[in-house]
Coordinates of C-alpha atoms and ligand atoms in Angstrom, one line a residue:
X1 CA -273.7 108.4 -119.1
X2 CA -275.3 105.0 -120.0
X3 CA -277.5 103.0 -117.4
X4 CA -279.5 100.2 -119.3
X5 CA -279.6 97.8 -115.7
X6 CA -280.5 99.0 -111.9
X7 CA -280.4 96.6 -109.2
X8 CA -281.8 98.2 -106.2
X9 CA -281.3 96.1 -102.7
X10 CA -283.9 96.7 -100.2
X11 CA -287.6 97.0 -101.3
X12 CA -288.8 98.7 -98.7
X13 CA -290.5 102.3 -98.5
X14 CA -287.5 103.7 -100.8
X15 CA -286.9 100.8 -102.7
X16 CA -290.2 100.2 -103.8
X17 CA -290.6 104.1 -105.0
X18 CA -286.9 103.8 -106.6
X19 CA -287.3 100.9 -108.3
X20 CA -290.9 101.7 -109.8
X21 CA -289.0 105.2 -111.0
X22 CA -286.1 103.4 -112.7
X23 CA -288.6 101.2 -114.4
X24 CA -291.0 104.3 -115.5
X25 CA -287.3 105.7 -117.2
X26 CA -287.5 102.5 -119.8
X27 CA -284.5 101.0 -117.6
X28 CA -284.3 97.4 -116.8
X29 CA -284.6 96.8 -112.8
X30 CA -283.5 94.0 -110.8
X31 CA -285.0 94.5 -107.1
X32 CA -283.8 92.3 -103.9
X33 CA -284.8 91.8 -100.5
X34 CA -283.5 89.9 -97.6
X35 CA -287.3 89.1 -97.3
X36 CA -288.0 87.5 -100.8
X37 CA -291.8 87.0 -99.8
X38 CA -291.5 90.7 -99.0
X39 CA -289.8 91.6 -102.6
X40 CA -292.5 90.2 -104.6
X41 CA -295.1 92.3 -102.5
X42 CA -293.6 95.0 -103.3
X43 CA -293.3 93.6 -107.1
X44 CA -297.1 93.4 -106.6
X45 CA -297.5 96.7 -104.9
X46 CA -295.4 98.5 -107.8
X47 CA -297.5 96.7 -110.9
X48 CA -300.6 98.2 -108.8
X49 CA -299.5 101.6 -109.1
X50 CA -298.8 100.8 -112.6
X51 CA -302.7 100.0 -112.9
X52 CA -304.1 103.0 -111.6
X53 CA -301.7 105.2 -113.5
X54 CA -303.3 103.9 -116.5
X55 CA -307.0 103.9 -115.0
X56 CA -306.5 107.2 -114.8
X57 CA -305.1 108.1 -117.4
X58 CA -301.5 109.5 -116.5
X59 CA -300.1 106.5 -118.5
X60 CA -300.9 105.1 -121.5
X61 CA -301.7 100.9 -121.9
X62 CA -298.5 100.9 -124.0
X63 CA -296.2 102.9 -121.8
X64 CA -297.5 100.1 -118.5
X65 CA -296.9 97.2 -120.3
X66 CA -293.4 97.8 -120.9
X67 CA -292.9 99.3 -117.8
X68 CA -294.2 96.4 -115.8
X69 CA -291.8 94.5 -118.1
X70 CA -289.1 96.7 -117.1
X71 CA -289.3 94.7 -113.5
X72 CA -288.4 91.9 -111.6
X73 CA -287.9 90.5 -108.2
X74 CA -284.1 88.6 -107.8
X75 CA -282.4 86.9 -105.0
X76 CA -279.1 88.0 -104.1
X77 CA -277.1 85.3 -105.9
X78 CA -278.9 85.7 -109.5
X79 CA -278.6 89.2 -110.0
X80 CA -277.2 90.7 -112.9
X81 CA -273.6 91.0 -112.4
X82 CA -272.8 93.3 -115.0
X83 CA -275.7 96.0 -114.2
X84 CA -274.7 99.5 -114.8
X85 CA -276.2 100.8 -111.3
X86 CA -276.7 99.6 -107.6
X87 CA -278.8 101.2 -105.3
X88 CA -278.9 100.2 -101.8
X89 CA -281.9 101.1 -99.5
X90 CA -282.0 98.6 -97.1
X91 CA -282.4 99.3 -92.9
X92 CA -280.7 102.6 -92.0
X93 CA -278.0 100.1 -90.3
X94 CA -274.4 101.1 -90.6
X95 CA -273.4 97.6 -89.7
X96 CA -276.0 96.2 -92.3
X97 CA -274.9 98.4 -95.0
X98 CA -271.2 97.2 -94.8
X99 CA -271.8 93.9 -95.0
X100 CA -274.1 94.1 -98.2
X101 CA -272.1 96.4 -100.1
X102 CA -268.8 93.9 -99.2
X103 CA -271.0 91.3 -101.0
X104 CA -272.1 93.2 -104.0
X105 CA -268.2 94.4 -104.4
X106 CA -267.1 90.6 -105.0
X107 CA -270.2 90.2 -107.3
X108 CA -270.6 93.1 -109.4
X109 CA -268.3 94.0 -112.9
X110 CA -265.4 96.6 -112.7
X111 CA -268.3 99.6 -114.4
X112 CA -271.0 99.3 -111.8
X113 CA -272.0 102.8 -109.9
X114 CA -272.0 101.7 -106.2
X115 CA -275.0 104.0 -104.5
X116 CA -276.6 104.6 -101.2
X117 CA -279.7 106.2 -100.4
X118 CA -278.6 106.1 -96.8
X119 CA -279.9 109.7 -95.0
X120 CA -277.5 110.3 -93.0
X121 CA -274.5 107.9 -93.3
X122 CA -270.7 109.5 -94.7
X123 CA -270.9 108.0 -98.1
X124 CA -266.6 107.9 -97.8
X125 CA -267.2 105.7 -94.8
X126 CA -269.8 103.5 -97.0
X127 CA -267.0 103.3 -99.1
X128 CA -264.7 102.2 -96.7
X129 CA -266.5 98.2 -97.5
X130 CA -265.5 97.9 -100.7
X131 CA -262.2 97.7 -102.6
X132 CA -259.8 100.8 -103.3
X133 CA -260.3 100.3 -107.3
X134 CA -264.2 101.1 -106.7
X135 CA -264.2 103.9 -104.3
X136 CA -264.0 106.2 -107.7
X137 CA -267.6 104.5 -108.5
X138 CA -269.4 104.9 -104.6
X139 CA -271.3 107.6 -103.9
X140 CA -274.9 108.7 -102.5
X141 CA -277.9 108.8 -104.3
X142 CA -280.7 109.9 -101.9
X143 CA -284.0 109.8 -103.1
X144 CA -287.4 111.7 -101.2
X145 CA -290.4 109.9 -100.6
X146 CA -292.1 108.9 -102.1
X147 CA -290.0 108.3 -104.6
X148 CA -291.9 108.2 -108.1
X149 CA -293.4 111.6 -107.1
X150 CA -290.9 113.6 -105.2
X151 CA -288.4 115.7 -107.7
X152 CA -284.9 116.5 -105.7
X153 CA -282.2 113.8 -105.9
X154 CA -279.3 114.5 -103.6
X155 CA -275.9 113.3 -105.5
X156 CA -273.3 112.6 -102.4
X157 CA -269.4 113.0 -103.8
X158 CA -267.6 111.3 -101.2
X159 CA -263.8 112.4 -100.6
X160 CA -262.6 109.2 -103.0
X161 CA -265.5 109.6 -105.7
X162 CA -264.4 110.7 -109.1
X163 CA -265.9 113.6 -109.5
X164 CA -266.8 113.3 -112.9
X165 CA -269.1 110.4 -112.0
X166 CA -271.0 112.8 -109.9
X167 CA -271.5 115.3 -112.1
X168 CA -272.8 112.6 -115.2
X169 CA -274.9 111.3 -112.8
X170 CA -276.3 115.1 -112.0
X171 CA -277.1 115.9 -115.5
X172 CA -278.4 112.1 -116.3
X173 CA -281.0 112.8 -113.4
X174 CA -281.9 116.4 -114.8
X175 CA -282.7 115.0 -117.8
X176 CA -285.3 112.6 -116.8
X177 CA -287.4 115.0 -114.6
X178 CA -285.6 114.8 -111.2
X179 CA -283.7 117.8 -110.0
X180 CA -280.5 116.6 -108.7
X181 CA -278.4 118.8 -107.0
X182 CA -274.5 118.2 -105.8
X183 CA -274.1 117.3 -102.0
X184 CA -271.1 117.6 -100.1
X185 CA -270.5 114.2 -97.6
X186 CA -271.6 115.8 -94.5
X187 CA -274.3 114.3 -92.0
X188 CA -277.5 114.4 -92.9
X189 CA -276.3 116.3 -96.3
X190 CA -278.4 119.2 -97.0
X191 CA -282.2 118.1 -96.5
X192 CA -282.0 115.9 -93.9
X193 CA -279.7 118.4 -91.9
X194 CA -282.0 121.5 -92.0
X195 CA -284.8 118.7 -91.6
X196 CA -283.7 117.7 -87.9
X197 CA -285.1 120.4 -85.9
X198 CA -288.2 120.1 -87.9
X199 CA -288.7 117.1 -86.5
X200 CA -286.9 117.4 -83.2
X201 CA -288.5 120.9 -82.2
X202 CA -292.2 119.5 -83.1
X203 CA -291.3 116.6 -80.8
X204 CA -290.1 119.3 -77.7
X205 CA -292.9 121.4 -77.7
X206 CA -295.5 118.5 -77.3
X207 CA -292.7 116.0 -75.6
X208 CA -295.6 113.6 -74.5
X209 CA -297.9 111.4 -77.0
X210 CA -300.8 113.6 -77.1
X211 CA -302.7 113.1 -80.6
X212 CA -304.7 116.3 -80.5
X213 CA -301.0 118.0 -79.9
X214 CA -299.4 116.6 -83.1
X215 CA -302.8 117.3 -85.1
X216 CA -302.5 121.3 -83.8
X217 CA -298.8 121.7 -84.4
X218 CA -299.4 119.8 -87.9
X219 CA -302.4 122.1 -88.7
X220 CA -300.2 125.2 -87.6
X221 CA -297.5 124.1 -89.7
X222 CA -299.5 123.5 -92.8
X223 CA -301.9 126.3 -92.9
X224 CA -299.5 129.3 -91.4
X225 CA -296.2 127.9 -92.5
X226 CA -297.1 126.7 -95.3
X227 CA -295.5 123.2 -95.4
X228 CA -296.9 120.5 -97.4
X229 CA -297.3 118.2 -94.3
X230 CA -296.8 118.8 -90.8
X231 CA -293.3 117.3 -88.8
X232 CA -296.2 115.0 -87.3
X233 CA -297.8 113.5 -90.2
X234 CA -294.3 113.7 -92.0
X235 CA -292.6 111.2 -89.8
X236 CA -295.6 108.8 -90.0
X237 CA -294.8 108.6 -93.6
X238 CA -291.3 108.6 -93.5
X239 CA -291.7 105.7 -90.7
X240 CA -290.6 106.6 -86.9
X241 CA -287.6 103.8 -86.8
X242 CA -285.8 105.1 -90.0
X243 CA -286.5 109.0 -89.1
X244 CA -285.1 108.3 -84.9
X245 CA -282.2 105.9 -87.1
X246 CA -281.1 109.6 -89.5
X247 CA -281.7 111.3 -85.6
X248 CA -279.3 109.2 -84.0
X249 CA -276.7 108.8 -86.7
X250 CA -276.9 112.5 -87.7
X251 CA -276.8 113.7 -83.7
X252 CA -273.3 110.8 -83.4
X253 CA -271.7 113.1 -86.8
X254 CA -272.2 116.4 -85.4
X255 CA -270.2 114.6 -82.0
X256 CA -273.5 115.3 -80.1
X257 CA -274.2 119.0 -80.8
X258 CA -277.4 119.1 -78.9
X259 CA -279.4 120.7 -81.4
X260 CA -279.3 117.7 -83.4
X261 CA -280.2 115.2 -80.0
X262 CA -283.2 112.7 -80.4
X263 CA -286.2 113.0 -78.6
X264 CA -286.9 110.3 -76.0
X265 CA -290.7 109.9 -77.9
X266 CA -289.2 108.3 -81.0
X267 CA -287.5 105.8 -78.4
X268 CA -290.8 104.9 -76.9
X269 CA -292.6 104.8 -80.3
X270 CA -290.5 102.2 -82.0
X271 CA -290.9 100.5 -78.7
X272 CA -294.1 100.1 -79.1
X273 CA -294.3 98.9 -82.7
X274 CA -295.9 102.4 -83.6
X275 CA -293.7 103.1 -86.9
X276 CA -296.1 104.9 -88.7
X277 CA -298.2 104.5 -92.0
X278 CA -296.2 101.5 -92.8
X279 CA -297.2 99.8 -89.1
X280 CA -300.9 101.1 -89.5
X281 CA -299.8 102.9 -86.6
X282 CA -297.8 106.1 -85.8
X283 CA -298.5 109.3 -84.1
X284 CA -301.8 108.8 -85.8
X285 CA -303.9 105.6 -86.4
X286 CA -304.0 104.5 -90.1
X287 CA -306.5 101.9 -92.0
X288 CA -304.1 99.3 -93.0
Ligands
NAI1 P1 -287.8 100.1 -94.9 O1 -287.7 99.7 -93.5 O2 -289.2 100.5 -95.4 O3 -287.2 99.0 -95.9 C1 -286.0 98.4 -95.7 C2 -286.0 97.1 -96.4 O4 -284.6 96.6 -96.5 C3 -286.8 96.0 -95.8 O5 -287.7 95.5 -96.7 C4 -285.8 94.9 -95.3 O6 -286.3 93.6 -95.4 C5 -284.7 95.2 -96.3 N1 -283.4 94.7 -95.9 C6 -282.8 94.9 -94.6 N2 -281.6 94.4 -94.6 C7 -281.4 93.9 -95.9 C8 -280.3 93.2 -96.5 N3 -279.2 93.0 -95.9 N4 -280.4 92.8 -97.8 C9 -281.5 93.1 -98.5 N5 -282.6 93.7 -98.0 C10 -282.5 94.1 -96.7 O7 -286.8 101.3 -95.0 P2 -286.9 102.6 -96.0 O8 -287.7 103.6 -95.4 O9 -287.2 102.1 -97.4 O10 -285.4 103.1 -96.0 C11 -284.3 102.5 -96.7 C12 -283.2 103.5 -96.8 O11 -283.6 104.7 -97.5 C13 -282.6 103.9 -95.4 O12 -281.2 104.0 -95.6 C14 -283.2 105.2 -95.2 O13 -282.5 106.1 -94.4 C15 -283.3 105.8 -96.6 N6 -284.3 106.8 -96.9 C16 -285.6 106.7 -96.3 C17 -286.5 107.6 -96.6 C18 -287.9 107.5 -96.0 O14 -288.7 108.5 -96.1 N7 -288.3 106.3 -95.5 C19 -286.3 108.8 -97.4 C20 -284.9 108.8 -98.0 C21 -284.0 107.8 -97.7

């Protein structure tokens, strides 16, 4: 498999992390926002990482100055058409993700991989916006966060992807230091599925905002179970409108199975504007 260009739409959380990854693997990167202001944040926040990489010695002054080459902020319309990849990590928005992917369909060339890093959208529904002759070429490439950092790539074979595709895409992962692993198109896939009750049993047992609640039941998890982070501290960074968004969606695809339900907390929480690190406020208080 041969990707030279990535265009990744959305440069958000994910989109930021992908597209700094893409450009780290030598690859040329095209990334758009519907917030252009927002995009060349991003752009800034991205050559920034680049920086203290080198400062510290994890990259060389070589390796960041092509990188940093490797990457540029587009608006919709002047994107290159004939990129090898598209990645789309924009809003967790059924609706939303449609309408872009009908867009890019009439834009991009016959070749171009169609991908979503959606977490818990069917990719064959995804596929359902664009026309029958690139259904072969759609299917889900769901990145962790953050992206630079985190190893395991979920491939998502929808019913109408060719196969084939998946399986290149597998082995082209593996060899640049992800581990990608096949997933079947069911919700949530296989992650974000066991991840649920992570989440949605933290959120039961302390079922009011209490901070010193989510700090034990983080602390618990960490130091007895042996998680990285605690369900708390994890949605922070994953940001509480995107993780109740998976919730929802994923708790809709099971047709309500009530292990899956969301928790009325992450209602009130994106309420409130309290969306996590990103917000500067979560279940915990950041430093923005
Ligand atoms: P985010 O809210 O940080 O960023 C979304 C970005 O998309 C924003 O900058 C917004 O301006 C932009 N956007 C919205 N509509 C657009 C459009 N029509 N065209 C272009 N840009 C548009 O969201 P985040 O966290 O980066 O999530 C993006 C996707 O990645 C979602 O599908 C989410 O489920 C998935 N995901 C999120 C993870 C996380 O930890 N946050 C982990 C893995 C996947």
């Amino acid at each position: 498999m041969k990707i030279n260009t990535v265009i990744v739409i959305g440069a958000g959380t994910m989109g930021q992390g992908i597209a700094q990854w893409f450009a780290q693997q030598n690859l040329t990167v095209e990334m758009v926002d519907q917030n252009f202001e927002f995009a060349l944040i991003s752009l800034n926040r991205i050559l920034q990482s680049f920086d203290k990489l080198e400062a510290s010695g994890k990259l060389s002054n070589a390796d960041v100055t092509l990188f940093k080459k490797n990457i540029s902020v587009k608006k919709i319309d002047e994107i290159n058409s004939n990129a090898d990849l598209v990645i789309e990590a924009i809003i967790e928005n059924l609706e939303a993700k449609n309408k872009i992917f009908a867009t890019l369909d009439t834009m991009m060339s016959k070749h171009t991989i169609f991908a979503s890093n959606t977490s818990s959208f069917s990719i064959t529904q995804l596929a359902q916006s664009v026309r029958e002759e690139r259904k072969a070429n759609f299917l889900g490439i769901h990145f962790f966060n953050p992206a630079t950092i985190m190893k395991l790539v979920e491939v998502i074979n929808g019913l109408e992807t060719n196969i084939e595709i998946t399986s290149s895409l597998i082995e082209w992962f593996n060899s640049k230091s992800k581990v990608a692993c096949k997933c079947s198109d069911s919700p949530g896939f296989i992650v974000n599925r066991i991840a649920r009750n992570f989440y949605g049993e933290a959120l039961r047992a302390v079922d009011t905002y209490d901070v010193d609640k989510f700090r034990e039941v983080d602390q618990v998890m960490r130091e007895v179970g042996g998680f990285k982070m605690g369900p708390f501290e994890l949605m922070d960074l994953i940001g509480i409108d995107i993780n109740f968004s998976v919730t929802e969606s994923v708790y809709r695809a099971f047709f309500d199975e009530a292990r899956f339900k969301p928790h009325r907390l992450q209602r009130e929480m994106v309420a409130a504007g309290r969306l996590g690190k990103k917000a500067g406020k979560g279940f915990f208080n950041y430093e923005t």
